[in-house]
Short mmCIF file of C-alpha atoms in Angstrom, two decimals:
data_model
loop_
_atom_site.label_atom_id
_atom_site.label_comp_id
_atom_site.label_asym_id
_atom_site.label_seq_id
_atom_site.Cartn_x
_atom_site.Cartn_y
_atom_site.Cartn_z
CA MET A 1 -10.16 22.49 44.84
CA ARG A 2 -6.71 21.13 44.30
CA ASP A 3 -8.05 17.55 44.33
CA GLY A 4 -10.73 18.52 41.79
CA ALA A 5 -8.17 20.12 39.51
CA LYS A 6 -6.02 17.00 39.64
CA LYS A 7 -9.00 14.82 38.81
CA SER A 8 -9.96 17.02 35.87
CA THR A 9 -6.42 17.00 34.53
CA SER A 10 -6.25 13.22 34.88
CA THR A 11 -9.51 12.81 32.98
CA ARG A 12 -8.30 15.00 30.13
CA ALA A 13 -5.05 13.12 29.93
CA GLY A 14 -6.90 9.80 29.87
CA GLY A 15 -9.22 11.06 27.10
CA SER A 16 -6.23 12.11 25.03
CA SER A 17 -4.67 8.68 25.47
CA ARG A 18 -7.84 6.91 24.34
CA SER A 19 -8.15 9.19 21.34
CA SER A 20 -4.55 8.53 20.35
CA SER A 21 -5.03 4.78 20.76
CA SER A 22 -8.20 4.89 18.64
CA ALA A 23 -6.43 6.85 15.90
CA LYS A 24 -3.57 4.32 15.82
CA LYS A 25 -6.03 1.44 15.61
CA SER A 26 -7.91 3.12 12.76
CA THR A 27 -4.68 3.77 10.85
CA SER A 28 -3.55 0.19 11.36
CA SER A 29 -6.81 -1.31 10.10
CA ALA A 30 -6.81 0.95 7.04
CA ASN A 31 -3.48 -0.44 5.85
CA PRO A 32 -3.05 -4.10 6.82
CA PRO A 33 0.31 -5.93 6.52
CA GLY A 34 1.42 -6.30 2.91
CA ASN A 35 -0.08 -2.96 1.89
CA GLN A 36 2.45 -0.28 2.69
CA THR A 37 1.13 2.36 0.31
CA PRO A 38 -1.85 4.69 0.86
CA ASN A 39 -5.04 4.14 -1.05
CA THR A 40 -5.42 6.04 -4.31
CA PRO A 41 -8.74 7.14 -5.85
CA ASP A 42 -10.78 4.22 -7.27
CA ILE A 43 -8.11 1.68 -6.19
CA ASN A 44 -8.77 0.15 -2.77
CA GLU A 45 -5.32 -1.17 -1.92
CA SER A 46 -6.44 -2.40 1.51
CA GLU A 47 -9.06 -4.58 -0.18
CA ILE A 48 -6.48 -5.87 -2.66
CA ALA A 49 -4.17 -6.82 0.23
CA ARG A 50 -6.95 -8.99 1.68
CA LEU A 51 -7.29 -11.07 -1.49
CA LYS A 52 -5.98 -14.63 -1.48
CA VAL A 53 -2.80 -15.48 -3.35
CA ASP A 54 -4.62 -17.53 -6.00
CA GLU A 55 -7.04 -14.68 -6.73
CA LEU A 56 -4.19 -12.16 -6.95
CA ARG A 57 -2.40 -14.38 -9.47
CA SER A 58 -5.61 -14.88 -11.44
CA ARG A 59 -6.25 -11.14 -11.69
CA LEU A 60 -2.67 -10.47 -12.74
CA ARG A 61 -2.79 -13.16 -15.41
CA ALA A 62 -6.01 -11.64 -16.76
CA ARG A 63 -4.14 -8.34 -17.07
CA GLY A 64 -1.31 -9.97 -19.01
CA VAL A 65 1.23 -9.94 -16.16
CA ALA A 66 3.59 -12.93 -16.39
CA GLY A 67 5.83 -14.62 -13.81
CA THR A 68 3.27 -14.57 -10.99
CA SER A 69 3.90 -18.19 -9.97
CA ASP A 70 7.21 -17.21 -8.32
CA MET A 71 5.82 -14.16 -6.52
CA HIS A 72 4.94 -14.06 -2.82
CA LYS A 73 1.82 -12.26 -1.63
CA PRO A 74 3.41 -8.82 -0.96
CA GLU A 75 4.90 -8.90 -4.47
CA LEU A 76 1.57 -9.92 -5.99
CA VAL A 77 -0.23 -7.09 -4.17
CA GLU A 78 2.36 -4.57 -5.33
CA ALA A 79 2.20 -5.84 -8.92
CA LEU A 80 -1.61 -5.67 -9.06
CA VAL A 81 -1.72 -2.16 -7.55
CA LYS A 82 0.92 -1.00 -10.04
CA SER A 83 -1.00 -2.52 -12.96
CA LEU A 84 -4.24 -0.87 -11.83
CA ARG A 85 -2.54 2.49 -11.41
CA GLU A 86 -1.11 2.30 -14.91
CA ALA A 87 -4.54 1.46 -16.27
CA ARG A 88 -6.33 4.21 -14.34
CA SER A 89 -3.84 6.94 -15.12
CA PRO A 90 -4.79 7.40 -18.76
CA GLY A 91 -8.41 6.43 -18.16
CA GLY A 92 -8.98 9.51 -16.00
CA ASP A 93 -8.53 11.96 -18.88
CA GLY A 94 -9.61 9.91 -21.87
CA GLY A 95 -6.04 9.30 -23.03
CA ILE A 96 -5.34 6.37 -25.34
CA ARG A 97 -3.82 3.26 -23.81
CA LYS A 98 -0.91 2.00 -25.87
CA GLY A 99 0.96 -1.29 -26.03
CA PRO A 100 2.75 -3.74 -28.34
CA GLN A 101 -0.53 -4.70 -30.07
CA THR A 102 -1.83 -1.16 -30.65
CA SER A 103 -3.80 -1.36 -33.91
CA LYS A 104 -3.91 0.97 -36.90
CA SER A 105 -7.50 1.74 -35.93
CA ILE A 106 -6.19 3.36 -32.75
CA LYS A 107 -3.34 5.17 -34.51
CA TYR A 108 -5.59 6.83 -37.07
CA ALA A 109 -8.63 7.50 -34.88
CA GLN A 110 -9.43 10.94 -33.48
CA GLU A 111 -8.71 10.99 -29.74
CA VAL A 112 -11.59 12.19 -27.57
CA THR A 113 -10.79 13.25 -24.02
CA SER A 114 -14.03 14.93 -22.88
CA VAL A 115 -17.73 15.18 -23.71
CA ASP A 116 -17.04 18.61 -25.20
CA ASP A 117 -14.90 17.18 -28.03
CA GLU A 118 -16.62 17.02 -31.43
CA PRO A 119 -15.84 14.67 -34.35
CA GLU A 120 -13.89 16.35 -37.11
CA ARG A 121 -16.42 15.06 -39.66
CA PRO A 122 -19.30 12.56 -39.94
CA GLY A 123 -18.08 8.97 -40.05
CA ARG A 124 -14.83 9.84 -38.27
CA SER A 125 -13.37 6.97 -36.24
CA LEU A 126 -13.00 8.04 -32.59
CA VAL A 127 -11.20 6.58 -29.57
CA THR A 128 -11.41 7.32 -25.85
CA THR A 129 -11.04 5.88 -22.37
CA ASP A 130 -13.08 8.62 -20.69
CA HIS A 131 -15.92 7.09 -18.68
CA GLU A 132 -18.36 9.96 -19.14
CA VAL A 133 -17.84 10.06 -22.90
CA ILE A 134 -18.55 6.33 -23.12
CA ARG A 135 -21.58 6.50 -20.81
CA GLN A 136 -23.15 9.42 -22.69
CA TRP A 137 -22.56 7.72 -26.05
CA ALA A 138 -24.24 4.51 -24.87
CA GLU A 139 -27.15 6.21 -23.10
CA ALA A 140 -27.89 8.37 -26.16
CA ARG A 141 -28.52 5.07 -27.98
CA LYS A 142 -30.38 3.42 -25.05
CA GLY A 143 -27.39 1.10 -24.66
CA VAL A 144 -27.31 -1.12 -21.59
CA PRO A 145 -23.91 -2.09 -20.07
CA SER A 146 -23.63 -5.86 -20.46
CA THR A 147 -21.35 -8.87 -20.52
CA VAL A 148 -21.56 -11.94 -22.74
CA ASP A 149 -23.15 -14.64 -20.62
CA GLY A 150 -20.85 -17.59 -20.00
CA THR A 151 -17.60 -15.64 -20.48
CA GLU A 152 -17.30 -14.63 -16.81
CA HIS A 153 -14.33 -15.94 -14.83
CA ASP A 154 -13.38 -15.86 -11.15
CA GLY A 155 -16.55 -13.94 -10.37
CA HIS A 156 -15.67 -11.08 -12.74
CA ALA A 157 -17.47 -9.81 -15.83
CA GLY A 158 -16.51 -11.48 -19.09
CA VAL A 159 -16.56 -9.97 -22.57
CA LEU A 160 -17.96 -6.43 -22.39
CA ARG A 161 -20.76 -5.31 -24.68
CA PHE A 162 -23.69 -2.89 -24.90
CA ASP A 163 -27.18 -4.23 -25.47
CA PHE A 164 -29.32 -1.99 -27.67
CA PRO A 165 -32.99 -2.78 -27.01
CA SER A 166 -34.09 -0.95 -30.17
CA ASN A 167 -32.33 -3.68 -32.14
CA GLY A 168 -33.96 -6.44 -30.06
CA ARG A 169 -32.47 -7.67 -26.80
CA GLU A 170 -29.75 -10.28 -27.25
CA GLN A 171 -30.34 -13.41 -25.19
CA ARG A 172 -26.63 -14.07 -24.72
CA LEU A 173 -26.04 -10.69 -23.07
CA ARG A 174 -26.43 -10.15 -19.32
CA GLU A 175 -26.91 -6.65 -17.93
CA ILE A 176 -24.32 -5.44 -15.38
CA SER A 177 -23.85 -2.17 -13.50
CA TRP A 178 -21.92 0.75 -14.94
CA GLU A 179 -19.52 0.42 -12.00
CA GLU A 180 -18.70 -3.19 -12.90
CA TRP A 181 -18.50 -2.39 -16.61
CA PHE A 182 -15.99 0.44 -16.11
CA ARG A 183 -14.00 -1.47 -13.48
CA THR A 184 -13.51 -4.30 -15.97
CA PHE A 185 -12.81 -1.82 -18.77
CA ASP A 186 -10.00 -0.22 -16.74
CA GLU A 187 -8.57 -3.44 -15.32
CA ARG A 188 -8.17 -4.83 -18.85
CA ARG A 189 -6.65 -1.59 -20.17
CA LEU A 190 -9.19 -1.34 -22.96
CA ASN A 191 -9.68 1.43 -25.51
CA PHE A 192 -13.16 2.36 -26.73
CA ILE A 193 -13.20 2.79 -30.53
CA TYR A 194 -16.48 4.17 -31.87
CA GLN A 195 -18.42 6.48 -34.20
CA GLU A 196 -20.89 9.23 -33.40
CA GLU A 197 -22.31 9.35 -36.92
CA ARG A 198 -21.99 7.39 -40.12
CA SER A 199 -20.60 9.12 -43.18
CA ASP A 200 -24.19 9.92 -44.25
CA GLY A 201 -24.76 11.81 -40.98
CA LYS A 202 -27.05 9.22 -39.37
CA GLN A 203 -26.40 8.11 -35.79
CA SER A 204 -24.00 5.17 -35.56
CA ASN A 205 -24.03 2.35 -33.02
CA PHE A 206 -20.58 1.12 -34.06
CA PHE A 207 -18.07 0.49 -31.28
CA ARG A 208 -15.21 -1.86 -30.58
CA LEU A 209 -13.10 -2.56 -27.48
CA GLU A 210 -9.39 -3.14 -27.91
CA ASN A 211 -6.62 -4.20 -25.55
CA PRO A 212 -3.29 -2.82 -26.86
CA ASP A 213 -1.37 -5.51 -24.96
CA ARG A 214 -3.06 -8.54 -26.54
CA GLU A 215 -3.87 -9.58 -30.07
CA ASP A 216 -7.29 -10.92 -29.09
CA GLY A 217 -8.25 -7.77 -27.15
#
């Protein structure tokens, strides 16, 4: 009996050791070297840390971040994560993204932060970064998330648009997923300026995307 008890105790101890080792391995693989911060919702920092230096620099340049040529990989990873966090923070609640090139259109538009918000009047200019507001607006008009063909770079979507089949499909537009559309929208810190109705009360398809950090949007 004593021998059996010792054997059972040894087995339990060994199982605990393996479990601990497995947990350490899992934790280590979740955060590889160069990524010392935990993942945040919608931002896979572990995946970012696995990107090559050239791709990190390219993504940062596309987001308007300067001085990347002198950065080492850990600095590039940190800079990209920070930029994405700043972009996602306001995008989660529909808040307006602001910058040195914020236009008058943004300043005087009614801010919409949820699908429950209503325009103050027909023809009112609206602005949002809320994904569900944008999706519902587009789907109500049969809009298809798209990018302008030929404007893609580094494997990422180019100029963002919606294709409205009722107006005739545009040959230069290529359909993309909502996930890719919104990922690009957030990475570029865009605002969605739009109308629900024209001043005469008829449904409006007007929208415009604006980057408050760059003159060309």
